[in-house]
Amino acid sequence: MSGFRRVEVPLGDRSYPVVIGHGAVAELATLLPTTARRAAVVTQTGIPLEVDPGIPFDVIEIGVGETAKSLTTIEQLCRSFARSGLSRHDVVIGVGGGMVTDVAGFAAASYHRGVPVVHVATTLLGMVDAAIGGKTGVNLPEGKNLVGAFWQPSAVVCDLDALDSLPERERRCGLGEMAKYHFLTGDDLLSMSLPDRVARCVEIKAEIVAADEREGGRRALLNYGHTLAHALETATEHRIAHGEAVAVGLVYAARLARQMGRIDTARVDEHLAVVAGEYDLDVALPAGLLAEQLVELMHRDKKALDGLTFVLDGPAGVEVVAGVDEGPVVAALDEMG
Ligand code: GLY
């Protein structure tokens, strides 16, 4: 496998490799479970990567956009798996961005009470975040990712060739999640080559997932910037994409931390310099949203432990803070303009 980077997600007997590099999809057949006699390839129209699992397979296309990230799609997928005779020893292969791998993963977790899944991530966001770590799920009208399961893949492929044709907006979404890793580790990811950068993000995520697979504690740090981000996605009916919303949410989280006296203005400015400056991402709140609507949505966030819950910077670094008062939450929203 020379030339490809290989990062292990160390989870005991459920450990798995993430293979990263230009042309890495050629490794797919070698990464499937040896029990698999048939594969169901779940993808979307326009995904810029051909896969050859090396065993008989059906291709099932799901809809594009957050509205297709639904329980209806899971039912359709599971019915397709049943019609194609997929057994619990076979394999589902999710080929696409985070939406595809979240949906394919949840269908795999549910069908026959769990069949193996391998992800082939084709977007930057999928490679550095969504395809790694076993979170799967779909949206409800009431909120994002409210139904799902932890279901680790058997392997993940990040073929960097897929990024050649990645639309600019999708690229910025991946950068939003990378900026998050900047604040969790202080790593200067932008100074690295693309393969090193993706591999480093995978390493950071793998280390956190290995320490806290089911988000009993430390894994919640991966939600830095996400409390407001998820509210923005729901409030705008997904006109703002996840990674774009995370960029806004990171700056908001810094403003909230300052409102609560956890960090100073210089640290807020550092967030702005990294997210809006180095990563060149838009950090303005989308127009026309009401603070009270966002606060209500943040109350409903599935991470909420005790009242409003955020991941916030502070003297001891980034940590989960529950029971945050509405006063600073609204004041920080006002600061966002
Ligand atoms: N995307 C956050 C997590 O996987 O925990």
Short mmCIF file of N, CA and C and ligand atoms in Angstrom, two decimals, residues 129-130 132-135 150 177 180-181 205 208-209 213 215 219-220 222-223 226 242, ligand 1:
data_model
loop_
_atom_site.label_atom_id
_atom_site.label_comp_id
_atom_site.label_asym_id
_atom_site.label_seq_id
_atom_site.Cartn_x
_atom_site.Cartn_y
_atom_site.Cartn_z
N ASP A 129 -13.86 14.44 9.03
CA ASP A 129 -14.78 14.34 10.15
C ASP A 129 -15.84 13.25 9.97
N ALA A 130 -16.79 13.48 9.05
CA ALA A 130 -18.04 12.70 9.09
C ALA A 130 -17.85 11.20 8.92
N ILE A 132 -15.42 9.36 9.81
CA ILE A 132 -14.59 8.76 10.85
C ILE A 132 -15.34 8.77 12.18
N GLY A 133 -15.32 7.69 12.90
CA GLY A 133 -15.79 7.75 14.29
C GLY A 133 -17.13 7.13 14.58
N GLY A 134 -17.85 6.70 13.53
CA GLY A 134 -19.03 5.87 13.77
C GLY A 134 -20.32 6.58 14.12
N LYS A 135 -20.36 7.91 14.03
CA LYS A 135 -21.66 8.56 14.23
C LYS A 135 -22.45 8.47 12.94
N PHE A 150 -24.45 4.79 16.95
CA PHE A 150 -22.99 4.67 16.80
C PHE A 150 -22.74 3.35 16.07
N GLU A 177 -14.63 22.55 9.58
CA GLU A 177 -14.30 21.50 10.56
C GLU A 177 -12.79 21.51 10.86
N LYS A 180 -11.96 23.97 13.43
CA LYS A 180 -12.29 23.43 14.76
C LYS A 180 -11.09 22.68 15.35
N TYR A 181 -10.46 21.82 14.51
CA TYR A 181 -9.29 21.07 15.00
C TYR A 181 -8.17 22.03 15.40
N LYS A 205 -8.98 13.14 15.24
CA LYS A 205 -10.31 12.60 15.51
C LYS A 205 -10.21 11.17 16.05
N ILE A 208 -9.43 11.08 19.75
CA ILE A 208 -10.56 11.48 20.60
C ILE A 208 -11.62 10.38 20.63
N VAL A 209 -11.91 9.79 19.46
CA VAL A 209 -12.92 8.74 19.39
C VAL A 209 -12.46 7.52 20.20
N GLU A 213 -15.59 6.76 22.74
CA GLU A 213 -16.33 6.41 21.52
C GLU A 213 -17.76 6.93 21.54
N GLU A 215 -19.22 9.35 23.32
CA GLU A 215 -19.40 10.72 23.75
C GLU A 215 -19.92 10.83 25.18
N ARG A 219 -15.28 13.28 23.73
CA ARG A 219 -15.69 13.39 22.33
C ARG A 219 -16.57 14.62 22.09
N ALA A 220 -17.25 15.06 23.13
CA ALA A 220 -18.11 16.24 22.98
C ALA A 220 -17.30 17.46 22.51
N LEU A 222 -15.48 17.59 20.08
CA LEU A 222 -15.59 17.66 18.61
C LEU A 222 -16.80 18.49 18.20
N ASN A 223 -17.64 18.81 19.16
CA ASN A 223 -18.81 19.64 18.87
C ASN A 223 -18.51 21.13 19.07
N HIS A 226 -20.58 23.75 17.36
CA HIS A 226 -21.71 23.05 16.75
C HIS A 226 -23.07 23.40 17.36
N HIS A 242 -23.43 22.65 6.74
CA HIS A 242 -22.90 22.33 8.07
C HIS A 242 -21.55 23.01 8.35
N1 GLY B 1 -18.63 15.16 14.26
C1 GLY B 1 -18.48 15.01 15.66
C2 GLY B 1 -18.21 13.61 16.09
O1 GLY B 1 -18.01 12.73 15.28
O2 GLY B 1 -18.19 13.34 17.27
#
